mmCIF file of C-alpha atoms in Angstrom:
data_model
loop_
_atom_site.group_PDB
_atom_site.id
_atom_site.type_symbol
_atom_site.label_atom_id
_atom_site.label_comp_id
_atom_site.label_asym_id
_atom_site.label_seq_id
_atom_site.Cartn_x
_atom_site.Cartn_y
_atom_site.Cartn_z
ATOM 1 C CA UNK A 90 0.000 0.000 0.000
ATOM 2 C CA UNK A 91 1.364 3.412 -0.994
ATOM 3 C CA UNK A 92 1.913 5.954 1.767
ATOM 4 C CA UNK A 93 1.658 9.687 1.127
ATOM 5 C CA UNK A 94 2.482 12.680 3.258
ATOM 6 C CA UNK A 95 -0.537 14.487 1.830
ATOM 7 C CA UNK A 96 -3.696 13.583 -0.052
ATOM 8 C CA UNK A 97 -5.448 16.486 -1.753
ATOM 9 C CA UNK A 98 -9.138 15.854 -2.433
ATOM 10 C CA UNK A 99 -10.060 18.046 -5.386
ATOM 11 C CA UNK A 100 -8.058 18.720 -8.557
ATOM 12 C CA UNK A 101 -9.200 22.237 -9.376
ATOM 13 C CA UNK A 102 -7.182 25.433 -9.068
ATOM 14 C CA UNK A 103 -7.022 25.259 -5.255
ATOM 15 C CA UNK A 104 -6.164 21.565 -4.971
ATOM 16 C CA UNK A 105 -3.565 21.560 -7.726
ATOM 17 C CA UNK A 106 -1.786 24.637 -6.392
ATOM 18 C CA UNK A 107 -1.484 23.368 -2.814
ATOM 19 C CA UNK A 108 -0.378 19.976 -4.145
ATOM 20 C CA UNK A 109 2.332 21.653 -6.207
ATOM 21 C CA UNK A 110 3.517 23.752 -3.275
ATOM 22 C CA UNK A 111 3.832 20.751 -0.959
ATOM 23 C CA UNK A 112 5.480 18.529 -3.589
ATOM 24 C CA UNK A 113 7.952 21.283 -4.419
ATOM 25 C CA UNK A 114 8.841 21.363 -0.716
ATOM 26 C CA UNK A 115 9.790 17.697 -0.662
ATOM 27 C CA UNK A 116 6.508 16.042 0.306
ATOM 28 C CA UNK A 117 5.024 12.948 -1.303
ATOM 29 C CA UNK A 118 1.627 14.075 -2.569
ATOM 30 C CA UNK A 119 -1.386 12.425 -4.178
ATOM 31 C CA UNK A 120 -4.372 14.215 -5.698
ATOM 32 C CA UNK A 121 -7.798 12.652 -6.152
ATOM 33 C CA UNK A 122 -10.923 13.901 -7.943
ATOM 34 C CA UNK A 123 -13.962 12.046 -9.249
ATOM 35 C CA UNK A 124 -14.287 14.455 -12.217
ATOM 36 C CA UNK A 125 -10.639 14.371 -13.292
ATOM 37 C CA UNK A 126 -8.109 17.202 -13.399
ATOM 38 C CA UNK A 127 -9.779 20.637 -13.616
ATOM 39 C CA UNK A 128 -13.057 18.835 -14.138
ATOM 40 C CA UNK A 129 -15.492 20.810 -11.981
ATOM 41 C CA UNK A 130 -15.773 24.560 -11.517
ATOM 42 C CA UNK A 131 -12.202 25.025 -12.763
ATOM 43 C CA UNK A 132 -13.206 23.499 -16.109
ATOM 44 C CA UNK A 133 -15.686 26.316 -16.652
ATOM 45 C CA UNK A 134 -13.313 28.971 -15.374
ATOM 46 C CA UNK A 135 -12.421 31.660 -17.850
ATOM 47 C CA UNK A 136 -9.119 31.826 -15.948
ATOM 48 C CA UNK A 137 -9.072 35.594 -16.414
ATOM 49 C CA UNK A 138 -6.433 37.116 -14.154
ATOM 50 C CA UNK A 139 -7.670 40.658 -13.543
ATOM 51 C CA UNK A 140 -7.353 43.346 -10.856
ATOM 52 C CA UNK A 141 -10.303 44.306 -8.695
ATOM 53 C CA UNK A 142 -10.843 48.078 -9.047
ATOM 54 C CA UNK A 143 -12.337 50.603 -6.670
ATOM 55 C CA UNK A 144 -11.170 52.424 -3.546
ATOM 56 C CA UNK A 145 -8.887 50.146 -1.563
ATOM 57 C CA UNK A 146 -10.583 47.967 1.052
ATOM 58 C CA UNK A 147 -9.590 44.700 2.758
ATOM 59 C CA UNK A 148 -11.092 42.472 0.060
ATOM 60 C CA UNK A 149 -9.817 44.145 -3.093
ATOM 61 C CA UNK A 150 -6.473 44.703 -1.369
ATOM 62 C CA UNK A 151 -6.267 40.963 -0.776
ATOM 63 C CA UNK A 152 -7.332 40.146 -4.357
ATOM 64 C CA UNK A 153 -4.831 42.540 -5.910
ATOM 65 C CA UNK A 154 -1.988 41.271 -3.723
ATOM 66 C CA UNK A 155 -2.889 37.748 -4.801
ATOM 67 C CA UNK A 156 -2.969 38.836 -8.448
ATOM 68 C CA UNK A 157 0.528 40.331 -8.295
ATOM 69 C CA UNK A 158 1.908 37.186 -6.680
ATOM 70 C CA UNK A 159 0.064 34.792 -9.001
ATOM 71 C CA UNK A 160 0.990 36.586 -12.231
ATOM 72 C CA UNK A 161 4.655 36.379 -11.276
ATOM 73 C CA UNK A 162 4.222 32.723 -10.338
ATOM 74 C CA UNK A 163 2.556 31.753 -13.633
ATOM 75 C CA UNK A 164 5.058 33.751 -15.719
ATOM 76 C CA UNK A 165 7.892 31.731 -14.208
ATOM 77 C CA UNK A 166 6.085 28.398 -13.953
ATOM 78 C CA UNK A 167 4.250 28.153 -17.297
ATOM 79 C CA UNK A 168 4.896 31.211 -19.481
ATOM 80 C CA UNK A 169 3.540 29.540 -22.627
ATOM 81 C CA UNK A 170 0.155 28.937 -20.964
ATOM 82 C CA UNK A 171 -0.238 32.630 -20.107
ATOM 83 C CA UNK A 172 -1.383 35.481 -22.368
ATOM 84 C CA UNK A 173 -0.673 38.752 -20.593
ATOM 85 C CA UNK A 174 -2.124 41.588 -22.673
ATOM 86 C CA UNK A 175 -4.115 43.527 -20.093
ATOM 87 C CA UNK A 176 -7.847 44.073 -19.639
ATOM 88 C CA UNK A 177 -10.335 46.792 -20.532
ATOM 89 C CA UNK A 178 -12.948 47.322 -17.802
ATOM 90 C CA UNK A 179 -16.226 48.767 -19.087
ATOM 91 C CA UNK A 180 -18.564 50.302 -16.512
ATOM 92 C CA UNK A 181 -21.570 48.246 -15.406
ATOM 93 C CA UNK A 182 -24.000 48.146 -12.464
ATOM 94 C CA UNK A 183 -21.408 46.698 -10.080
ATOM 95 C CA UNK A 184 -18.546 48.915 -11.218
ATOM 96 C CA UNK A 185 -19.873 52.243 -12.446
ATOM 97 C CA UNK A 186 -17.735 55.077 -13.800
ATOM 98 C CA UNK A 187 -17.329 56.652 -10.376
ATOM 99 C CA UNK A 188 -15.949 53.463 -8.869
ATOM 100 C CA UNK A 189 -13.615 52.918 -11.811
ATOM 101 C CA UNK A 190 -12.424 56.531 -11.675
ATOM 102 C CA UNK A 191 -11.713 56.448 -7.911
ATOM 103 C CA UNK A 192 -9.396 53.540 -8.383
ATOM 104 C CA UNK A 193 -6.443 52.550 -6.208
ATOM 105 C CA UNK A 194 -4.861 50.700 -9.159
ATOM 106 C CA UNK A 195 -3.087 52.359 -12.057
ATOM 107 C CA UNK A 196 -5.247 52.437 -15.173
ATOM 108 C CA UNK A 197 -5.639 54.366 -18.422
ATOM 109 C CA UNK A 198 -8.968 55.743 -19.613
ATOM 110 C CA UNK A 199 -9.718 54.960 -23.276
ATOM 111 C CA UNK A 200 -12.608 56.668 -25.060
ATOM 112 C CA UNK A 201 -14.536 55.305 -28.042
ATOM 113 C CA UNK A 202 -12.305 56.990 -30.621
ATOM 114 C CA UNK A 203 -9.118 55.647 -29.003
ATOM 115 C CA UNK A 204 -10.519 52.132 -28.823
ATOM 116 C CA UNK A 205 -11.685 52.149 -32.436
ATOM 117 C CA UNK A 206 -8.219 53.294 -33.464
ATOM 118 C CA UNK A 207 -6.900 50.145 -31.780
ATOM 119 C CA UNK A 208 -9.562 47.980 -33.471
ATOM 120 C CA UNK A 209 -12.444 49.049 -35.710
ATOM 121 C CA UNK A 210 -14.409 46.116 -34.309
ATOM 122 C CA UNK A 211 -14.953 47.845 -30.976
ATOM 123 C CA UNK A 212 -18.475 49.199 -30.575
ATOM 124 C CA UNK A 213 -19.226 52.618 -29.081
ATOM 125 C CA UNK A 214 -17.821 51.808 -25.670
ATOM 126 C CA UNK A 215 -15.271 53.377 -23.358
ATOM 127 C CA UNK A 216 -13.400 51.994 -20.414
ATOM 128 C CA UNK A 217 -10.324 51.745 -18.249
ATOM 129 C CA UNK A 218 -7.321 49.704 -19.337
ATOM 130 C CA UNK A 219 -5.264 47.756 -16.783
ATOM 131 C CA UNK A 220 -1.925 46.459 -17.968
ATOM 132 C CA UNK A 221 -1.456 43.876 -15.219
ATOM 133 C CA UNK A 222 -3.998 41.294 -16.418
ATOM 134 C CA UNK A 223 -3.927 38.046 -18.364
ATOM 135 C CA UNK A 224 -5.687 34.819 -19.283
ATOM 136 C CA UNK A 225 -4.386 31.275 -18.976
ATOM 137 C CA UNK A 226 -5.372 27.747 -19.955
ATOM 138 C CA UNK A 227 -6.917 26.209 -16.793
ATOM 139 C CA UNK A 228 -6.563 22.536 -17.745
ATOM 140 C CA UNK A 229 -2.998 22.934 -18.971
ATOM 141 C CA UNK A 230 -1.985 24.759 -15.783
ATOM 142 C CA UNK A 231 -3.621 22.224 -13.456
ATOM 143 C CA UNK A 232 -2.038 19.269 -15.244
ATOM 144 C CA UNK A 233 1.399 20.869 -15.073
ATOM 145 C CA UNK A 234 0.987 21.767 -11.394
ATOM 146 C CA UNK A 235 0.510 18.126 -10.381
ATOM 147 C CA UNK A 236 2.710 16.404 -12.970
ATOM 148 C CA UNK A 237 5.040 15.198 -10.182
ATOM 149 C CA UNK A 238 2.178 14.063 -7.927
ATOM 150 C CA UNK A 239 0.187 10.833 -8.192
ATOM 151 C CA UNK A 240 -3.344 11.355 -9.477
ATOM 152 C CA UNK A 241 -6.393 9.141 -8.889
ATOM 153 C CA UNK A 242 -9.741 9.603 -10.602
ATOM 154 C CA UNK A 243 -11.934 8.240 -7.826
ATOM 155 C CA UNK A 244 -14.804 9.312 -5.591
ATOM 156 C CA UNK A 245 -13.995 9.453 -1.879
ATOM 157 C CA UNK A 246 -17.122 8.780 0.182
ATOM 158 C CA UNK A 247 -15.728 8.976 3.722
ATOM 159 C CA UNK A 248 -12.616 9.678 5.762
ATOM 160 C CA UNK A 249 -11.295 6.952 8.070
ATOM 161 C CA UNK A 250 -8.429 7.928 10.394
ATOM 162 C CA UNK A 251 -6.576 5.094 12.141
ATOM 163 C CA UNK A 252 -3.211 5.007 13.880
ATOM 164 C CA UNK A 253 -2.003 8.293 12.431
ATOM 165 C CA UNK A 254 -3.180 7.770 8.835
ATOM 166 C CA UNK A 255 -6.232 8.346 6.664
ATOM 167 C CA UNK A 256 -6.947 4.937 5.158
ATOM 168 C CA UNK A 257 -8.187 4.422 1.595
ATOM 169 C CA UNK A 258 -8.543 1.364 -0.622
ATOM 170 C CA UNK A 259 -5.131 1.470 -2.316
ATOM 171 C CA UNK A 260 -3.129 3.938 -0.240
ATOM 172 C CA UNK A 261 -2.983 5.893 2.988
ATOM 173 C CA UNK A 262 -2.010 9.463 3.831
ATOM 174 C CA UNK A 263 -0.751 11.208 6.936
ATOM 175 C CA UNK A 264 -2.636 14.419 6.170
ATOM 176 C CA UNK A 265 -5.667 15.246 4.020
ATOM 177 C CA UNK A 266 -6.492 18.645 2.500
ATOM 178 C CA UNK A 267 -10.064 19.239 1.345
ATOM 179 C CA UNK A 268 -10.260 21.276 -1.864
ATOM 180 C CA UNK A 269 -13.689 20.066 -2.952
ATOM 181 C CA UNK A 270 -15.277 23.295 -4.126
ATOM 182 C CA UNK A 271 -19.076 23.082 -4.041
ATOM 183 C CA UNK A 272 -19.206 19.345 -3.341
ATOM 184 C CA UNK A 273 -20.639 18.418 0.064
ATOM 185 C CA UNK A 274 -17.702 18.162 2.512
ATOM 186 C CA UNK A 275 -16.568 14.811 3.884
ATOM 187 C CA UNK A 276 -16.757 16.050 7.479
ATOM 188 C CA UNK A 277 -19.275 18.228 9.295
ATOM 189 C CA UNK A 278 -18.426 21.936 8.858
ATOM 190 C CA UNK A 279 -21.629 23.907 9.540
ATOM 191 C CA UNK A 280 -19.614 27.100 9.966
ATOM 192 C CA UNK A 281 -18.520 27.022 6.299
ATOM 193 C CA UNK A 282 -21.672 27.615 4.255
ATOM 194 C CA UNK A 283 -20.497 26.991 0.725
ATOM 195 C CA UNK A 284 -22.819 28.198 -2.022
ATOM 196 C CA UNK A 285 -22.383 27.821 -5.778
ATOM 197 C CA UNK A 286 -21.624 30.514 -8.315
ATOM 198 C CA UNK A 287 -22.834 29.111 -11.617
ATOM 199 C CA UNK A 288 -20.476 29.829 -14.493
ATOM 200 C CA UNK A 289 -20.663 29.334 -18.253
ATOM 201 C CA UNK A 290 -17.859 29.745 -20.780
ATOM 202 C CA UNK A 291 -17.634 29.220 -24.519
ATOM 203 C CA UNK A 292 -14.634 29.039 -26.827
ATOM 204 C CA UNK A 293 -15.215 30.563 -30.254
ATOM 205 C CA UNK A 294 -13.287 30.787 -33.487
ATOM 206 C CA UNK A 295 -13.210 34.242 -35.067
ATOM 207 C CA UNK A 296 -11.160 36.141 -37.615
ATOM 208 C CA UNK A 297 -11.284 39.208 -35.359
ATOM 209 C CA UNK A 298 -8.094 40.054 -33.497
ATOM 210 C CA UNK A 299 -9.072 40.950 -29.943
ATOM 211 C CA UNK A 300 -6.221 43.138 -28.641
ATOM 212 C CA UNK A 301 -6.760 42.489 -24.926
ATOM 213 C CA UNK A 302 -9.267 41.015 -22.488
ATOM 214 C CA UNK A 303 -12.548 42.908 -22.112
ATOM 215 C CA UNK A 304 -14.770 42.824 -19.028
ATOM 216 C CA UNK A 305 -18.227 44.207 -18.404
ATOM 217 C CA UNK A 306 -20.992 41.870 -17.225
ATOM 218 C CA UNK A 307 -19.198 39.172 -19.217
ATOM 219 C CA UNK A 308 -15.526 38.611 -20.013
ATOM 220 C CA UNK A 309 -14.025 38.274 -23.485
ATOM 221 C CA UNK A 310 -10.462 37.080 -23.871
ATOM 222 C CA UNK A 311 -7.771 38.143 -26.245
ATOM 223 C CA UNK A 312 -6.974 35.514 -28.888
ATOM 224 C CA UNK A 313 -5.484 32.526 -27.050
ATOM 225 C CA UNK A 314 -2.563 30.376 -28.159
ATOM 226 C CA UNK A 315 -4.888 28.017 -30.042
ATOM 227 C CA UNK A 316 -6.486 30.963 -31.860
ATOM 228 C CA UNK A 317 -9.812 30.798 -30.047
ATOM 229 C CA UNK A 318 -11.435 33.498 -27.943
ATOM 230 C CA UNK A 319 -13.096 32.692 -24.605
ATOM 231 C CA UNK A 320 -16.375 34.338 -23.585
ATOM 232 C CA UNK A 321 -17.511 33.683 -20.043
ATOM 233 C CA UNK A 322 -19.823 34.892 -17.318
ATOM 234 C CA UNK A 323 -21.003 34.253 -13.805
ATOM 235 C CA UNK A 324 -24.669 33.492 -14.369
ATOM 236 C CA UNK A 325 -26.009 33.467 -10.820
ATOM 237 C CA UNK A 326 -24.445 34.194 -7.447
ATOM 238 C CA UNK A 327 -24.802 32.623 -4.030
ATOM 239 C CA UNK A 328 -27.368 35.105 -2.740
ATOM 240 C CA UNK A 329 -29.863 34.143 -5.457
ATOM 241 C CA UNK A 330 -29.001 30.445 -5.890
ATOM 242 C CA UNK A 331 -29.619 28.322 -2.812
ATOM 243 C CA UNK A 332 -28.611 24.906 -4.119
ATOM 244 C CA UNK A 333 -26.403 22.065 -2.964
ATOM 245 C CA UNK A 334 -24.278 20.366 -5.600
ATOM 246 C CA UNK A 335 -25.021 16.649 -5.568
ATOM 247 C CA UNK A 336 -24.166 15.734 -9.146
ATOM 248 C CA UNK A 337 -21.885 16.685 -12.019
ATOM 249 C CA UNK A 338 -22.504 19.934 -13.913
ATOM 250 C CA UNK A 339 -23.659 18.184 -17.092
ATOM 251 C CA UNK A 340 -26.561 16.692 -15.109
ATOM 252 C CA UNK A 341 -27.312 19.724 -12.943
ATOM 253 C CA UNK A 342 -30.839 21.144 -13.013
ATOM 254 C CA UNK A 343 -29.400 24.627 -13.447
ATOM 255 C CA UNK A 344 -27.861 23.754 -16.823
ATOM 256 C CA UNK A 345 -30.113 21.078 -18.346
ATOM 257 C CA UNK A 346 -32.023 22.293 -21.418
ATOM 258 C CA UNK A 347 -30.525 25.777 -21.087
ATOM 259 C CA UNK A 348 -27.350 25.417 -23.166
ATOM 260 C CA UNK A 349 -28.572 27.209 -26.297
ATOM 261 C CA UNK A 350 -30.025 30.101 -24.335
ATOM 262 C CA UNK A 351 -26.787 30.530 -22.389
ATOM 263 C CA UNK A 352 -24.751 30.590 -25.605
ATOM 264 C CA UNK A 353 -27.072 33.147 -27.197
ATOM 265 C CA UNK A 354 -26.865 35.400 -24.129
ATOM 266 C CA UNK A 355 -23.059 35.321 -24.092
ATOM 267 C CA UNK A 356 -22.846 36.090 -27.811
ATOM 268 C CA UNK A 357 -25.374 38.927 -27.569
ATOM 269 C CA UNK A 358 -23.539 40.583 -24.688
ATOM 270 C CA UNK A 359 -20.181 40.096 -26.417
ATOM 271 C CA UNK A 360 -21.569 41.739 -29.552
ATOM 272 C CA UNK A 361 -22.367 44.841 -27.516
ATOM 273 C CA UNK A 362 -18.640 45.241 -26.822
ATOM 274 C CA UNK A 363 -16.783 44.071 -29.920
ATOM 275 C CA UNK A 364 -17.827 42.623 -33.288
ATOM 276 C CA UNK A 365 -16.480 39.071 -33.606
ATOM 277 C CA UNK A 366 -16.474 38.255 -37.308
ATOM 278 C CA UNK A 367 -16.831 34.786 -38.917
ATOM 279 C CA UNK A 368 -17.779 33.482 -35.498
ATOM 280 C CA UNK A 369 -18.113 29.775 -34.710
ATOM 281 C CA UNK A 370 -18.791 28.293 -31.266
ATOM 282 C CA UNK A 371 -16.476 25.316 -30.769
ATOM 283 C CA UNK A 372 -17.021 24.355 -27.127
ATOM 284 C CA UNK A 373 -19.129 25.148 -24.073
ATOM 285 C CA UNK A 374 -18.038 24.665 -20.461
ATOM 286 C CA UNK A 375 -20.289 24.765 -17.403
ATOM 287 C CA UNK A 376 -19.455 24.538 -13.738
ATOM 288 C CA UNK A 377 -20.172 25.835 -10.257
ATOM 289 C CA UNK A 378 -17.548 27.723 -8.265
ATOM 290 C CA UNK A 379 -17.602 27.769 -4.461
ATOM 291 C CA UNK A 380 -18.082 30.936 -2.437
ATOM 292 C CA UNK A 381 -19.246 32.150 0.975
ATOM 293 C CA UNK A 382 -21.061 35.370 1.930
ATOM 294 C CA UNK A 383 -17.909 37.300 2.851
ATOM 295 C CA UNK A 384 -16.370 36.432 -0.544
ATOM 296 C CA UNK A 385 -13.073 35.717 1.238
ATOM 297 C CA UNK A 386 -11.745 32.177 0.716
ATOM 298 C CA UNK A 387 -11.290 29.755 3.616
ATOM 299 C CA UNK A 388 -8.052 27.973 4.495
ATOM 300 C CA UNK A 389 -6.606 26.267 7.547
ATOM 301 C CA UNK A 390 -7.212 23.402 9.944
ATOM 302 C CA UNK A 391 -10.733 21.987 10.045
ATOM 303 C CA UNK A 392 -12.403 22.675 13.400
ATOM 304 C CA UNK A 393 -14.576 19.904 14.864
ATOM 305 C CA UNK A 394 -17.681 21.995 15.497
ATOM 306 C CA UNK A 395 -19.585 19.635 17.792
ATOM 307 C CA UNK A 396 -16.613 18.573 19.920
ATOM 308 C CA UNK A 397 -15.392 22.153 20.352
ATOM 309 C CA UNK A 398 -18.804 23.316 21.580
ATOM 310 C CA UNK A 399 -19.131 20.254 23.792
ATOM 311 C CA UNK A 400 -15.771 21.094 25.394
ATOM 312 C CA UNK A 401 -16.396 24.841 25.581
ATOM 313 C CA UNK A 402 -20.180 25.499 25.589
ATOM 314 C CA UNK A 403 -19.596 29.056 26.809
ATOM 315 C CA UNK A 404 -18.345 29.954 23.311
ATOM 316 C CA UNK A 405 -22.037 30.320 22.420
ATOM 317 C CA UNK A 406 -22.238 33.191 24.906
ATOM 318 C CA UNK A 407 -19.185 34.960 23.510
ATOM 319 C CA UNK A 408 -16.437 33.509 25.704
ATOM 320 C CA UNK A 409 -13.120 33.881 23.889
ATOM 321 C CA UNK A 410 -11.396 30.524 23.644
ATOM 322 C CA UNK A 411 -7.984 30.637 21.888
ATOM 323 C CA UNK A 412 -7.843 28.719 18.590
ATOM 324 C CA UNK A 413 -5.158 26.356 19.874
ATOM 325 C CA UNK A 414 -7.596 25.050 22.507
ATOM 326 C CA UNK A 415 -10.339 24.150 20.039
ATOM 327 C CA UNK A 416 -10.967 20.578 18.921
ATOM 328 C CA UNK A 417 -9.879 19.778 15.363
ATOM 329 C CA UNK A 418 -10.222 16.828 13.051
ATOM 330 C CA UNK A 419 -6.805 15.127 13.066
ATOM 331 C CA UNK A 420 -4.391 16.167 10.311
ATOM 332 C CA UNK A 421 -7.188 17.687 8.234
ATOM 333 C CA UNK A 422 -7.029 21.025 6.395
ATOM 334 C CA UNK A 423 -9.214 22.939 3.951
ATOM 335 C CA UNK A 424 -8.690 25.333 1.051
ATOM 336 C CA UNK A 425 -11.996 26.406 -0.463
ATOM 337 C CA UNK A 426 -14.431 29.188 -1.436
ATOM 338 C CA UNK A 427 -12.177 30.823 -4.030
ATOM 339 C CA UNK A 428 -15.260 31.904 -5.981
ATOM 340 C CA UNK A 429 -14.859 33.184 -9.520
ATOM 341 C CA UNK A 430 -11.230 34.184 -8.929
ATOM 342 C CA UNK A 431 -9.812 30.719 -8.406
ATOM 343 C CA UNK A 432 -6.765 31.046 -10.626
ATOM 344 C CA UNK A 433 -6.001 34.510 -9.253
ATOM 345 C CA UNK A 434 -6.128 33.412 -5.621
ATOM 346 C CA UNK A 435 -4.921 29.789 -5.674
ATOM 347 C CA UNK A 436 -1.107 30.199 -5.907
ATOM 348 C CA UNK A 437 -1.172 32.897 -3.221
ATOM 349 C CA UNK A 438 -3.390 30.856 -0.901
ATOM 350 C CA UNK A 439 -1.300 27.725 -1.488
ATOM 351 C CA UNK A 440 1.765 29.625 -0.320
ATOM 352 C CA UNK A 441 -0.016 30.900 2.812
ATOM 353 C CA UNK A 442 -1.504 27.512 3.710
ATOM 354 C CA UNK A 443 1.677 25.629 2.832
ATOM 355 C CA UNK A 444 3.802 27.858 5.036
ATOM 356 C CA UNK A 445 1.310 27.404 7.866
ATOM 357 C CA UNK A 446 1.352 23.603 7.556
ATOM 358 C CA UNK A 447 5.105 23.181 7.113
ATOM 359 C CA UNK A 448 6.447 26.040 9.234
ATOM 360 C CA UNK A 449 3.520 27.025 11.475
ATOM 361 C CA UNK A 450 3.488 30.510 9.932
ATOM 362 C CA UNK A 451 0.429 32.444 11.148
ATOM 363 C CA UNK A 452 -2.373 32.952 8.636
ATOM 364 C CA UNK A 453 -4.416 36.115 8.075
ATOM 365 C CA UNK A 454 -7.477 36.003 10.340
ATOM 366 C CA UNK A 455 -9.874 36.923 7.545
ATOM 367 C CA UNK A 456 -8.966 33.668 5.747
ATOM 368 C CA UNK A 457 -8.992 31.284 8.695
ATOM 369 C CA UNK A 458 -11.548 28.583 9.354
ATOM 370 C CA UNK A 459 -11.503 29.546 13.044
ATOM 371 C CA UNK A 460 -13.010 32.968 12.326
ATOM 372 C CA UNK A 461 -16.034 31.355 10.700
ATOM 373 C CA UNK A 462 -16.292 28.808 13.509
ATOM 374 C CA UNK A 463 -16.495 31.477 16.220
ATOM 375 C CA UNK A 464 -19.070 33.478 14.261
ATOM 376 C CA UNK A 465 -21.326 30.471 13.722
ATOM 377 C CA UNK A 466 -20.884 29.107 17.244
ATOM 378 C CA UNK A 467 -22.035 32.386 18.802
ATOM 379 C CA UNK A 468 -25.212 32.268 16.715
ATOM 380 C CA UNK A 469 -26.016 28.652 17.601
#
């Protein structure tokens, strides 16, 4: 029976990045996913690496720090999988002109005339151009990240911990990291309320040269290495979609019988930004990304909710119990809720979590599982 230092459950952007970090640091790592590599929400990811504009606040500060780190990481790790040509942000309901103008990130305003001088295919739009943005190939990146790890395409139904190891049919692991996205977790974590963000992406062939990524309510990529252009969108967010993922995306009630309508919507909204000539849809991707209400991701040790409250019932009344005194599942960690920015956040989060696991480096409180535990426990 093979023995691993770490088993990562989930082969999306989060799972593959933490697997790579640990393997690079000398650990024997296996990755397992019932859908294959980048087969769930990461499959549908546009993998647009873009800054988050607006006046600086804790969340966009975190996102933009992650972007800077991740762009540098990808440029060194897989430069051929990355197209870094910048992004044009066009004002919409979430990011109006005022928010884009009062920006903490360097940008350049481009009016309609300037854009149409760059490409006559641009419609009568205007926007703000950010140089530090890119797109990458999600499947290619994930495969390369775990090329030195063992991969198993299997479905793990339960976790069994005996004598210092998690035991599985053909192997065992000292430590498990849950990177399952929207899939129901293998242990009870009522303090982490994962909700799906439903995403749709299409790859199209076109004779139009798209000079850089474009983002409004949808995202349009520059021409990728294979010549195609990606058009993607988040179709419904967690606050309007209260669903639990219990099946694969191709069988999900959200997507069934809606493919043609989703394609038509993406193409219509793309046409409002730039005219894509001789257009042919070659592939559609659908998947649900995981998020929580705060939009911050969650990383760290997995707190045993019931046992911690049983040991310290006064937590419900606001008593402050230090994190090191809580009860945890043995050798079990989580990296999840990366939302629609999985490939922006994953390398940065993998570094933070990896340093915490291997060197006991403190993690930012806003990312920790303990913060969510305390919040939920005091409401229970």
